[in-house]
Coordinates of C-alpha atoms and ligand atoms in Angstrom, one line a residue:
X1 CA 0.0 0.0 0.0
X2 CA 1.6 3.4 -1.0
X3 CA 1.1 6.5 1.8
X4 CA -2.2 8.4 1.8
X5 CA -2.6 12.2 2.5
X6 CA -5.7 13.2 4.2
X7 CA -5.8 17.0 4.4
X8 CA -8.1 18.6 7.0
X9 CA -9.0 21.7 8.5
X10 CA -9.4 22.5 12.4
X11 CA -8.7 25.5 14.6
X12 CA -7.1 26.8 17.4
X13 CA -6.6 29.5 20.1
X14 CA -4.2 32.4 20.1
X15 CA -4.9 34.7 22.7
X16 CA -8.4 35.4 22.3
X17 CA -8.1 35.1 18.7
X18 CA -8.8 31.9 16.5
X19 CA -6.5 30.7 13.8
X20 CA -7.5 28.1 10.9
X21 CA -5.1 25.3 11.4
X22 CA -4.6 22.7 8.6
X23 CA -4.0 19.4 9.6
X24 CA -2.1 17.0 7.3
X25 CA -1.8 12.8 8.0
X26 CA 0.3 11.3 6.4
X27 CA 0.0 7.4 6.6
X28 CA 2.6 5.1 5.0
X29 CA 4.3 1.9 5.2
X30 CA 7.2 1.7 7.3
X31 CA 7.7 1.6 11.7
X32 CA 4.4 2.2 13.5
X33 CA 4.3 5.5 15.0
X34 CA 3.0 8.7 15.1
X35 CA 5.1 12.1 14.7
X36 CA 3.6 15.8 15.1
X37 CA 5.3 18.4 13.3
X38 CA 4.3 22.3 13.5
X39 CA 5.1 23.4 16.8
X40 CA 3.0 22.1 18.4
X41 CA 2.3 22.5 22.7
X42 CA 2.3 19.6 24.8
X43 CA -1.8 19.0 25.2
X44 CA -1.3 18.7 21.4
X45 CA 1.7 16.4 21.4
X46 CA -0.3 14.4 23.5
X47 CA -3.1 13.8 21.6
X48 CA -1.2 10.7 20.1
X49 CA -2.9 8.4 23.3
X50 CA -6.4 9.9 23.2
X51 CA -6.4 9.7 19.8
X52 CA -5.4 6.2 19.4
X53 CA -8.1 5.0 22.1
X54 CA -10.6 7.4 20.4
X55 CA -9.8 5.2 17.3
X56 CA -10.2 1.9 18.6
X57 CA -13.1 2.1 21.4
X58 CA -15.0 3.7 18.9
X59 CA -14.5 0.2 16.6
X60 CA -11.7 1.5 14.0
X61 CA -8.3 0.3 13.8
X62 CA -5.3 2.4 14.3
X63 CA -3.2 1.6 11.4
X64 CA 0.2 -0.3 12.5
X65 CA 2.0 2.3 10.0
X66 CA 4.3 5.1 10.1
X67 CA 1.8 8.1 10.5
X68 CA 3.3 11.9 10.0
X69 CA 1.8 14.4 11.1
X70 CA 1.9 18.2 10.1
X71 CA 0.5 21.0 10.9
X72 CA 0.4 24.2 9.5
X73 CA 1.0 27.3 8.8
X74 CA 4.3 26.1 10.3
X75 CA 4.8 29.3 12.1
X76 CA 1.8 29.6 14.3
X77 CA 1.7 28.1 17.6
X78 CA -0.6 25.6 18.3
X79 CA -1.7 24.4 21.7
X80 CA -4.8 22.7 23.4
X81 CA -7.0 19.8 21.9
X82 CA -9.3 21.3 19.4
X83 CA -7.2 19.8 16.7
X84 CA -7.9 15.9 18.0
X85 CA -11.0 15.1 16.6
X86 CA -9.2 16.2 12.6
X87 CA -6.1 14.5 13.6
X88 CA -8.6 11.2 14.3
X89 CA -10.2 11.9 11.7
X90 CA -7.4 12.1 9.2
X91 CA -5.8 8.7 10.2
X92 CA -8.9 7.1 9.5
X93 CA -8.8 8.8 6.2
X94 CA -5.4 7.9 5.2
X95 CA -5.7 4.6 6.4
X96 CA -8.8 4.1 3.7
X97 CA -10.9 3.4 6.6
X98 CA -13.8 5.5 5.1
X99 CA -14.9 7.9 2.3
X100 CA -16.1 11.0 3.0
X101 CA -18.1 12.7 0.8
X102 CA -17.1 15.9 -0.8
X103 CA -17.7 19.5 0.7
X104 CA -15.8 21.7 3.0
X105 CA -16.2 20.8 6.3
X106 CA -13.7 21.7 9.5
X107 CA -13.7 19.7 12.9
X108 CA -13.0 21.3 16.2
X109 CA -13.2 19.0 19.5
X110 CA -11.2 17.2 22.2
X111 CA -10.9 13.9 22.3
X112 CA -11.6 11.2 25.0
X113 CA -9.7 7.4 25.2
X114 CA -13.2 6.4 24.9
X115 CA -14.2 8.4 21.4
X116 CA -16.3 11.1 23.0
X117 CA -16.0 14.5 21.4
X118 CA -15.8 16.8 24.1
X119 CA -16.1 20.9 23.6
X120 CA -13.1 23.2 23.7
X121 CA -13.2 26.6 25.5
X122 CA -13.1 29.2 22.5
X123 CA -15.4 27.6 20.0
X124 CA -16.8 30.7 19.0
X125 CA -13.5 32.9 18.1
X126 CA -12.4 29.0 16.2
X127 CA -15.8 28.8 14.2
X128 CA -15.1 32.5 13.2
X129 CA -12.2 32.5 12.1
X130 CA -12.8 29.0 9.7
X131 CA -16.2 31.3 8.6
X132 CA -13.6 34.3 7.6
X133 CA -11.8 31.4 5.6
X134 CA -15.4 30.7 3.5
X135 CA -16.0 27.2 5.7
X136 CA -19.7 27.1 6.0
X137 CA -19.7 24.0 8.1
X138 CA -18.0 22.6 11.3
X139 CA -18.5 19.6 13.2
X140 CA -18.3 20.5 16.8
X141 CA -19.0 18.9 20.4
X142 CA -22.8 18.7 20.8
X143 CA -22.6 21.2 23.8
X144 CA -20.2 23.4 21.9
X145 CA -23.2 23.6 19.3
X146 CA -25.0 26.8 20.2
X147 CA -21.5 28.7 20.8
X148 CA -20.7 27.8 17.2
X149 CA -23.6 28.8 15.4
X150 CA -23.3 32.2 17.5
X151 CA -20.8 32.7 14.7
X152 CA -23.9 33.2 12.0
X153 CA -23.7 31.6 8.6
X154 CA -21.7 28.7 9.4
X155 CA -23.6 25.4 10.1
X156 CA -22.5 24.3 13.3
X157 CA -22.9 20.3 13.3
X158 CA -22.9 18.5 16.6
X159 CA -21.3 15.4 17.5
X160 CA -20.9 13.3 20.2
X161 CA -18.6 11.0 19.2
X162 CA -15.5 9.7 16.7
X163 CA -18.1 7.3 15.4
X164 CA -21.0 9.9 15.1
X165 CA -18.1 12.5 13.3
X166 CA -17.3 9.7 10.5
X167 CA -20.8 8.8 10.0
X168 CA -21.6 12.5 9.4
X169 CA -19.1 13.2 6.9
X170 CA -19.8 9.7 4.8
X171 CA -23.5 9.8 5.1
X172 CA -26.1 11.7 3.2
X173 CA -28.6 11.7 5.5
X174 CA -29.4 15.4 7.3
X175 CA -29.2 15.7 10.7
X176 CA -30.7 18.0 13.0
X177 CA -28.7 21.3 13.1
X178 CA -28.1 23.6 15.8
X179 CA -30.4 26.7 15.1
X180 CA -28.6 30.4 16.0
X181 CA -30.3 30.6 19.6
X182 CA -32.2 33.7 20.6
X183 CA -30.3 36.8 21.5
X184 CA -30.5 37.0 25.5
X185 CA -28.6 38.7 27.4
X186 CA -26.1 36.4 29.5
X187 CA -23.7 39.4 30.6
X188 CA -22.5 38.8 34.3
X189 CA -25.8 39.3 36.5
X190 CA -27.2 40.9 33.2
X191 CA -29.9 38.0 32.5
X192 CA -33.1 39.0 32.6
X193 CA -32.6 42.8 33.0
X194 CA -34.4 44.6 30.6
X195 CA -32.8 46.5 28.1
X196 CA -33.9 50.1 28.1
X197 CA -38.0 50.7 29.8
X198 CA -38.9 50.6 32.9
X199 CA -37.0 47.6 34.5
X200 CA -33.7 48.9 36.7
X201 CA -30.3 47.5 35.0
X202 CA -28.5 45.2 37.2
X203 CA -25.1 44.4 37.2
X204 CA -23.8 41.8 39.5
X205 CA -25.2 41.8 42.9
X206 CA -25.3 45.7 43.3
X207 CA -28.5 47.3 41.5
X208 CA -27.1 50.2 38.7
X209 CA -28.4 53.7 39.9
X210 CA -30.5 55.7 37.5
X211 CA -29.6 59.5 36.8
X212 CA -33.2 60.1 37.7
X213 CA -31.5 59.6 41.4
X214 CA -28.6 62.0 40.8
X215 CA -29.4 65.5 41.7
X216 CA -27.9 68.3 41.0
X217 CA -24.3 68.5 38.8
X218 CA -25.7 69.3 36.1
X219 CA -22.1 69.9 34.3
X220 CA -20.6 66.6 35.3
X221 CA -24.2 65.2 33.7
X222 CA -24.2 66.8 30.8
X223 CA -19.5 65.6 30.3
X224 CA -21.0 61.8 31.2
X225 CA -23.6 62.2 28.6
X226 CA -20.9 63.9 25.6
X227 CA -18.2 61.2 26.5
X228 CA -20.6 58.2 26.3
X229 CA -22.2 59.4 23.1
X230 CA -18.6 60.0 21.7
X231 CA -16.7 57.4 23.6
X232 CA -14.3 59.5 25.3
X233 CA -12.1 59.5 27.8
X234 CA -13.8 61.2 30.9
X235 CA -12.6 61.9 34.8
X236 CA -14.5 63.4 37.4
X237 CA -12.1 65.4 39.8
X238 CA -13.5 66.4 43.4
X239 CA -13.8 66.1 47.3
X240 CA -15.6 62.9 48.9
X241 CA -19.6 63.3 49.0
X242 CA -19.9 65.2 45.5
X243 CA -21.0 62.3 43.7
X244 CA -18.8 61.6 41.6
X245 CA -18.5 57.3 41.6
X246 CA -22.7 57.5 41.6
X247 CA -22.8 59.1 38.5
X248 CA -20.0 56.8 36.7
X249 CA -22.2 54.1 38.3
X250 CA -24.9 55.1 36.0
X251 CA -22.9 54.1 33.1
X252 CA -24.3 50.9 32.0
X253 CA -27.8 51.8 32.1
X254 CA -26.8 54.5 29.6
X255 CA -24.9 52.5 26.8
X256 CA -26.9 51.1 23.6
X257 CA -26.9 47.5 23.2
X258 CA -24.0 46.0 21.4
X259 CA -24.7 44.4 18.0
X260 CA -22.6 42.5 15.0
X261 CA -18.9 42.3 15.6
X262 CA -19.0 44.1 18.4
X263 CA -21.8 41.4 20.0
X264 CA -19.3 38.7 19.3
X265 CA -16.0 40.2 20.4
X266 CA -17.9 41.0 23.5
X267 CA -19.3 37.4 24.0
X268 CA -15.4 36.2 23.5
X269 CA -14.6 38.4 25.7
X270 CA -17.3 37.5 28.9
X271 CA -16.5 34.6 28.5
X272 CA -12.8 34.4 28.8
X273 CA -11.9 31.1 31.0
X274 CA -15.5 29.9 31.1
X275 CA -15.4 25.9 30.9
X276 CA -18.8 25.6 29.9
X277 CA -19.5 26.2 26.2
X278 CA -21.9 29.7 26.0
X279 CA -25.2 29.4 25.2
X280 CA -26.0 33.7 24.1
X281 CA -24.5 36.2 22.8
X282 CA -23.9 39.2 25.4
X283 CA -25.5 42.2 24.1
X284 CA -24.9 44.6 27.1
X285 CA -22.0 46.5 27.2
X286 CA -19.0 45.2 30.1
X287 CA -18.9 47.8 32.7
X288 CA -15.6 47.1 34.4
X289 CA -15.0 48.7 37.6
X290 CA -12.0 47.3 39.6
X291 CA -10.3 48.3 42.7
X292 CA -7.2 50.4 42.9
X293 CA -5.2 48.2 44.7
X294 CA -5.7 45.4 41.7
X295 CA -2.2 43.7 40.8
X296 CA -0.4 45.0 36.9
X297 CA -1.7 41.2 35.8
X298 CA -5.1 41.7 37.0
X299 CA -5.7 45.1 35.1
X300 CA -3.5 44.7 32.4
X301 CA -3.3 40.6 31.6
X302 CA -0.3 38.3 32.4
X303 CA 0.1 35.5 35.1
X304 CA 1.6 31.9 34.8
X305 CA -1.2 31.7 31.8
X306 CA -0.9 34.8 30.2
X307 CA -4.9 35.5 30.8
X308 CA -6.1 38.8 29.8
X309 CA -6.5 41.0 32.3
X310 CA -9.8 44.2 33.1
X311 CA -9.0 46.0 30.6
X312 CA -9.4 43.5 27.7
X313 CA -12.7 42.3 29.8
X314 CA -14.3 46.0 29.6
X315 CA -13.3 45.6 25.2
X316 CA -16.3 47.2 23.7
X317 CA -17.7 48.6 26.5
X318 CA -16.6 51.0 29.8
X319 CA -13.8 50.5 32.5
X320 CA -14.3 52.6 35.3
X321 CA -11.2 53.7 37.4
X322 CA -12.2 55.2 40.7
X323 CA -9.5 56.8 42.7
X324 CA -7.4 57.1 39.8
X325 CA -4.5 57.9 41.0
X326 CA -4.1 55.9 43.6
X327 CA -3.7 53.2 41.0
X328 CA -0.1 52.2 40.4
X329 CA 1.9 54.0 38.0
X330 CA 2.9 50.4 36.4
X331 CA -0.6 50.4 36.0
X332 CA -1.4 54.0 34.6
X333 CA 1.8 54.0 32.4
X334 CA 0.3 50.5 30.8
X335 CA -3.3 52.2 29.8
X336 CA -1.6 53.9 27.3
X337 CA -0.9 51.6 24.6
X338 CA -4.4 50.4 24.6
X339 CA -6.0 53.6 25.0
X340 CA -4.4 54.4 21.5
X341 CA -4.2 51.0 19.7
X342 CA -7.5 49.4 21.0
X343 CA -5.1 46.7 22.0
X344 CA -2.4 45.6 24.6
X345 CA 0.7 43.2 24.2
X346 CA 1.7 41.5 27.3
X347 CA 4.5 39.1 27.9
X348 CA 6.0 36.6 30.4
X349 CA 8.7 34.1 30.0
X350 CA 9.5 34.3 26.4
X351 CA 5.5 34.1 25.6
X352 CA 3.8 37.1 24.3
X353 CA 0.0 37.2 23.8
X354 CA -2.2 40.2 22.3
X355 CA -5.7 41.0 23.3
X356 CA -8.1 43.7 22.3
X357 CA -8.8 46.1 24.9
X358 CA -11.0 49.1 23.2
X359 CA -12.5 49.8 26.2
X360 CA -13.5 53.7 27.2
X361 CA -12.2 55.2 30.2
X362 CA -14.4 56.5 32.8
X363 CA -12.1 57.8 36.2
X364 CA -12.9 59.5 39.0
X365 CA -10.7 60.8 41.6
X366 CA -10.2 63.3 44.6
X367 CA -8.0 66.5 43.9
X368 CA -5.5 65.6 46.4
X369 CA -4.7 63.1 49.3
X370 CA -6.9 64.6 51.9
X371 CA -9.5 65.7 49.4
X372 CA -10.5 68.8 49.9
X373 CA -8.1 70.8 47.6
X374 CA -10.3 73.1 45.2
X375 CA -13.2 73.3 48.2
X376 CA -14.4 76.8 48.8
X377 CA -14.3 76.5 52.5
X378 CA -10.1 75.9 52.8
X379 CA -10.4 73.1 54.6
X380 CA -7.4 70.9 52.9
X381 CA -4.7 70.1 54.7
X382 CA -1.9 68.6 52.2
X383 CA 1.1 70.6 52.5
X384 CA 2.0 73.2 49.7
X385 CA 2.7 70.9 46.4
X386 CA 0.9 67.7 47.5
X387 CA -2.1 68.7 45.4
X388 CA -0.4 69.5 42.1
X389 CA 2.1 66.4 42.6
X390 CA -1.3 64.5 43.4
X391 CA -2.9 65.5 39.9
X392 CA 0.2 65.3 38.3
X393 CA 0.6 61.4 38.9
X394 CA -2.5 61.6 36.0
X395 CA 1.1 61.9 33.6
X396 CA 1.0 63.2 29.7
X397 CA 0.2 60.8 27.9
X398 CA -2.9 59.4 30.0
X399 CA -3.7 63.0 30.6
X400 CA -3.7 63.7 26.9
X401 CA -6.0 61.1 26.3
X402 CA -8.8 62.0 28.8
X403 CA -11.0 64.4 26.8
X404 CA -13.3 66.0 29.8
X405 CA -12.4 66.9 33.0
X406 CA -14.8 67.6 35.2
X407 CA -14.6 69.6 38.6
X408 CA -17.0 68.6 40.7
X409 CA -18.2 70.4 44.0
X410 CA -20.9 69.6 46.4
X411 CA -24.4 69.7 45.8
X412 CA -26.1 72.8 47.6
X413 CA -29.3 71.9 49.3
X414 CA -31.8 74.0 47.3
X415 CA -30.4 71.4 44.6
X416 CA -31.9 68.2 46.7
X417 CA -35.0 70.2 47.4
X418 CA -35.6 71.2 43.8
X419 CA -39.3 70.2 43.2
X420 CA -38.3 69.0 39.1
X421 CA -37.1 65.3 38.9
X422 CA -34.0 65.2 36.9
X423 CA -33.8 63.4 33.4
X424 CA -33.9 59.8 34.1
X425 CA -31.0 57.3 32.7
X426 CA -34.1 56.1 29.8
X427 CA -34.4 59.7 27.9
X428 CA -30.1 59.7 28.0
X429 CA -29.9 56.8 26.7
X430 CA -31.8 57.5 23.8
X431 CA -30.1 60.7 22.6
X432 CA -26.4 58.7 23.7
X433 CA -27.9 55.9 20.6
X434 CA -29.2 58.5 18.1
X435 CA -25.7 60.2 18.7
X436 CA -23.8 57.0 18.5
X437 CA -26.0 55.9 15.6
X438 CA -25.3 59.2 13.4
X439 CA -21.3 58.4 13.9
X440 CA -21.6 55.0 13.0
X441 CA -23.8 55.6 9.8
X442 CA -21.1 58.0 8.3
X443 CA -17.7 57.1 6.8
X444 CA -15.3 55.8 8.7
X445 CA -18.3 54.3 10.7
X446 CA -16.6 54.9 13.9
X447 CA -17.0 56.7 17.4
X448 CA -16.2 60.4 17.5
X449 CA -13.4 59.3 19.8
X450 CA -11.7 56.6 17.7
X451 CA -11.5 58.3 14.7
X452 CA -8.3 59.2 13.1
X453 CA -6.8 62.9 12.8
X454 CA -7.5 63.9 9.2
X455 CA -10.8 62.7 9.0
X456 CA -12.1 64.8 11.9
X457 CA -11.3 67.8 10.6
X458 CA -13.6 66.9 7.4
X459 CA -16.1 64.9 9.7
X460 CA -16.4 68.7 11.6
X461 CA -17.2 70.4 8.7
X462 CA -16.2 73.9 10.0
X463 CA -17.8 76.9 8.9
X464 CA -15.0 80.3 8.3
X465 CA -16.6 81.5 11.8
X466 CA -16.2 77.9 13.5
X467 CA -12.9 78.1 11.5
X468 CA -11.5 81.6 13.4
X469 CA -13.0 80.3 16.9
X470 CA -10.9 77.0 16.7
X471 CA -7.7 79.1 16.0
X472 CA -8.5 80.8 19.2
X473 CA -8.9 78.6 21.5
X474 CA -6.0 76.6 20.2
X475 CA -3.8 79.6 20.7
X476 CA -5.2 80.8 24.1
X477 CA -5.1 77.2 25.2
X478 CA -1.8 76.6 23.4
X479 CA -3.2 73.3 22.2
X480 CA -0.8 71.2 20.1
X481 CA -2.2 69.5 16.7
X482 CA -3.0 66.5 18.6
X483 CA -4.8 68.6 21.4
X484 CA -6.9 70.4 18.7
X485 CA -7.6 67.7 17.3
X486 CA -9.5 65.9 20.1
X487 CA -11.1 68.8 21.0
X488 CA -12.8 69.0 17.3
X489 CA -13.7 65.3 18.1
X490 CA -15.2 66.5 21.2
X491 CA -17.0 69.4 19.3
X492 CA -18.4 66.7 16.5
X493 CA -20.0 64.6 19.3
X494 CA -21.6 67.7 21.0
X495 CA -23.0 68.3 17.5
X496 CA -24.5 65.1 17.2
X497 CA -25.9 65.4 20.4
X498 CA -27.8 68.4 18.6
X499 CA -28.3 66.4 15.2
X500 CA -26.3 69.1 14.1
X501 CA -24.5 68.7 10.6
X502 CA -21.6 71.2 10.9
X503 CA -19.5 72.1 13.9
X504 CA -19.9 75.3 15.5
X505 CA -18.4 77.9 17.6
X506 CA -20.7 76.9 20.6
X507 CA -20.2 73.2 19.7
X508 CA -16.1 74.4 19.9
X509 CA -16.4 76.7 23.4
X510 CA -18.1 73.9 25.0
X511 CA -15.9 71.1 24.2
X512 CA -13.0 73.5 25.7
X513 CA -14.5 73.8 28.9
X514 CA -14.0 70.3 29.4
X515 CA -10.2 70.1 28.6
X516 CA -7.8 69.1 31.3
X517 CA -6.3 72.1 33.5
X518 CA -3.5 74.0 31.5
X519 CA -0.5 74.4 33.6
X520 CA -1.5 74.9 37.1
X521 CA -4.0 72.1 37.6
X522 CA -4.9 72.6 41.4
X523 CA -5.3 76.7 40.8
X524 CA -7.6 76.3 37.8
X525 CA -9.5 73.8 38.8
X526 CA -9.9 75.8 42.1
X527 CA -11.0 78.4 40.1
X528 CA -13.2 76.0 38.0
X529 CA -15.0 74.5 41.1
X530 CA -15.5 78.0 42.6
X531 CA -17.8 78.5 39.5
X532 CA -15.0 79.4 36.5
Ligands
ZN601 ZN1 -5.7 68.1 50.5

């Protein structure tokens, strides 16, 4: 008998990304064995005992030949057991042991000695990346079966066994498939919280306040409402007791629903370690709100298992940062990449892994240790310098990216007693989506705050009298090209907040009230909290 190729196509993991893997067995006469070429991990390289018990308790012979094994591309890493069940598979192939019939097909699934297919954690990213590749149909793990037909047109086929795999791919006969479940929201402590109307948005155990509860601050309202609508970066800067981590709690009754891509790199991303397969795409936003004593490899991603860290679990939606600088400057420093890529490269041991991380960045923090600086009544007690050295740990380049700062002070009574209920977090919401929804519908379909330089200055669409104001404020703010430039994205998202089609001058003066404190911070925002 001369050597057989069977050529098949699997998946695996890299980072939170799949890869199409192509799996070729080569069976031929000569010393019984099997060899795995393609850098492979050590799950993988032991796939040669599952694999041959799959093969015989599920009543096929493994071939006493010399089987090769390769996988490729030869470059890219490949770890875990997704690829067993096309490894299987394949010997029985080149070993003539069945015919399959034709079609494109890819197999994803672990394994057992016994010949049950067992699901993999990240199915989903796997089936997406094969449906990127034009396969339009995987054999998976029966409970892996809803997670892969998450992935939309492919048709996710389940299995239960080697046996049940090979009868699938020789027979005619239609099987059930796996229909895309419903869209329900499975977010952490999200299920069954209504999306928009009446019910209160819960996120884990603690209930989400509504803005209908907030009184007074009308400013620091009115910055939440421009940087959600826009997606940019926002910090609320004042004294204990103004309000400030209430209002950012708001946040995740305010966001739209997430849909498409953004759906799906969210469920990847909610359900990073899960071992059960997922059953739903998450819909709701993450709203990530960790403490600031949290370790570099909880924020940022790392540990023995490289696992991505908050900010690649608040991708697509907010991460909130109270106490902001009492974060560690490892920490701060490391926001930075991802805040201008959308993604973050970590690294440990000679092993480097990249997740996304698009998150937007909602802080809050106190002006200065004590908290008091800025207060009207003098009652801080930091020495001379603490304050500015306190507001200063908030360094360029993170500084740079937060687009509104926002002094708050406290709430004066009359404000409580005001007879009018403030706007409740329902009638936000819907001008946050209408704004979000005019900035995806235009070219380059992106939030106000993620779009490049050179396109925001068309996307403004500046009239000569918007024109002379911008060259004002950039001069009396001394604002650099990159600092006028995110203050024209700040202007475009307080236009479509008015449904407004050019930028104006009011659109411009607004969006510079919100800009960090020039050179003094402590003084102006003094000055800004005493009422500007
Ligand atoms: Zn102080």
């Amino acid at each position: 008998m001369a050597s057989v190729l069977a050529t098949l196509l699997s998946a695996t993991l890299l980072g939170l990304d799949g890869r199409v893997i192509r799996v070729e067995v080569d069976v031929a006469p000569g010393l019984p064995g099997l060899t795995i070429v393609g850098l492979a991990d050590a799950a993988l390289r032991e796939a040669r005992e599952r694999v041959r018990g799959a093969i015989r308790n599920a009543g096929f012979i493994y071939p006493p030949r010399r089987i090769s094994v390769n996988l490729a591309p030869a470059d890219l890493p490949k770890g875990g057991t997704s690829a067993d069940l096309a490894l299987a598979v394949g010997i029985l192939l080149g070993s003539e042991q069945f015919r399959p019939r034709p079609g494109r097909v890819a197999l994803i699934g672990e394994l057992s000695m016994g010949g049950e297919v067992r699901p993999v954690p990240g199915t989903l990213p796997m089936v997406l990346a094969l449906d990127r590749r034009g396969v339009r149909r995987v054999l998976v793990a029966r409970p892996a079966a809803a997670e892969a037909a998450l992935a939309g047109d492919v048709e996710a086929v389940p299995v239960d066994s080697l046996a049940d795999a090979v009868d699938e791919l020789r027979s005619r006969r239609r099987r059930d498939r796996t229909r895309r479940p419903e869209r329900i929201d499975l977010s952490p402590g999200g299920a069954g919280a209504a999306v928009g109307g009446e019910a209160r948005v819960v996120v884990g155990a603690e209930p989400v306040p509504d803005l209908e509860d907030v009184r007074g601050q009308a400013a620091a309202r009115r910055a939440l409402e421009v940087a959600l609508a826009g997606g940019h970066g926002l910090l609320f800067l004042g004294p204990p007791g103004t309000g400030k981590t209430m209002l950012a709690r708001t946040v995740p009754g305010l966001l739209p629903i997430l849909v498409g891509e953004a759906a799906l790199a969210a469920t990847i991303v909610a359900w990073v370690g899960a071992v059960e397969p997922l059953q739903a795409l998450v819909e709701r936003p993450p709203f990530r709100a960790p403490h600031h004593t949290s370790s570099y490899a909880a924020m940022v991603g790392g540990g023995p298992r490289l696992s991505p860290g908050e900010i690649t679990r608040a991708d697509h939606g907010v991460l909130f940062l109270d106490e902001l600088a009492e974060f560690s400057r490892d920490v701060l420093e490391a926001l930075r990449q991802p805040l201008e890529e959308g993604r973050v490269e970590i690294a440990r041991a000679g092993r480097a892994a990249s997740f996304p991380a698009r998150f937007q960045l909602v802080a809050a923090m106190n002006p200065c240790p004590c908290g008091m600086a800025g207060a009207d009544d003098g009652r801080c007690t930091c020495r001379e310098g603490v304050p500015e050295r306190y507001v200063a740990r908030i360094s360029g380049p993170l500084r740079d990216r937060i687009d509104l700062w926002v002094p708050m002070t406290r709430v004066a009574a009359r404000e409580f007693l005001a007879d009018t209920l403030p706007e409740s977090s329902a009638v936000v919401a819907a001008r946050i989506a209408a704004a979000r929804s005019l900035q995806l519908s235009r070219p380059p379909h992106r939030l106000n705050a993620s779009v490049g330089g050179r396109p925001m200055r068309l996307l403004a669409r500046l009239g000569p009298a918007a024109q002379a104001r911008l060259r004002t404020l950039a001069d009396a703010e001394r604002l650099s090209g990159r600092g006028t430039d995110r203050l024209l994205r700040v202007a475009r998202t307080i236009a479509d907040l008015g449904g407004a089609a050019a930028v104006d001058e009011a659109h411009l003066d607004e969006a510079a009230r919100f800009r960090a404190p020039a050179a003094r911070p402590i003084d102006a925002l003094a000055a800004a909290m005493a009422g500007r």
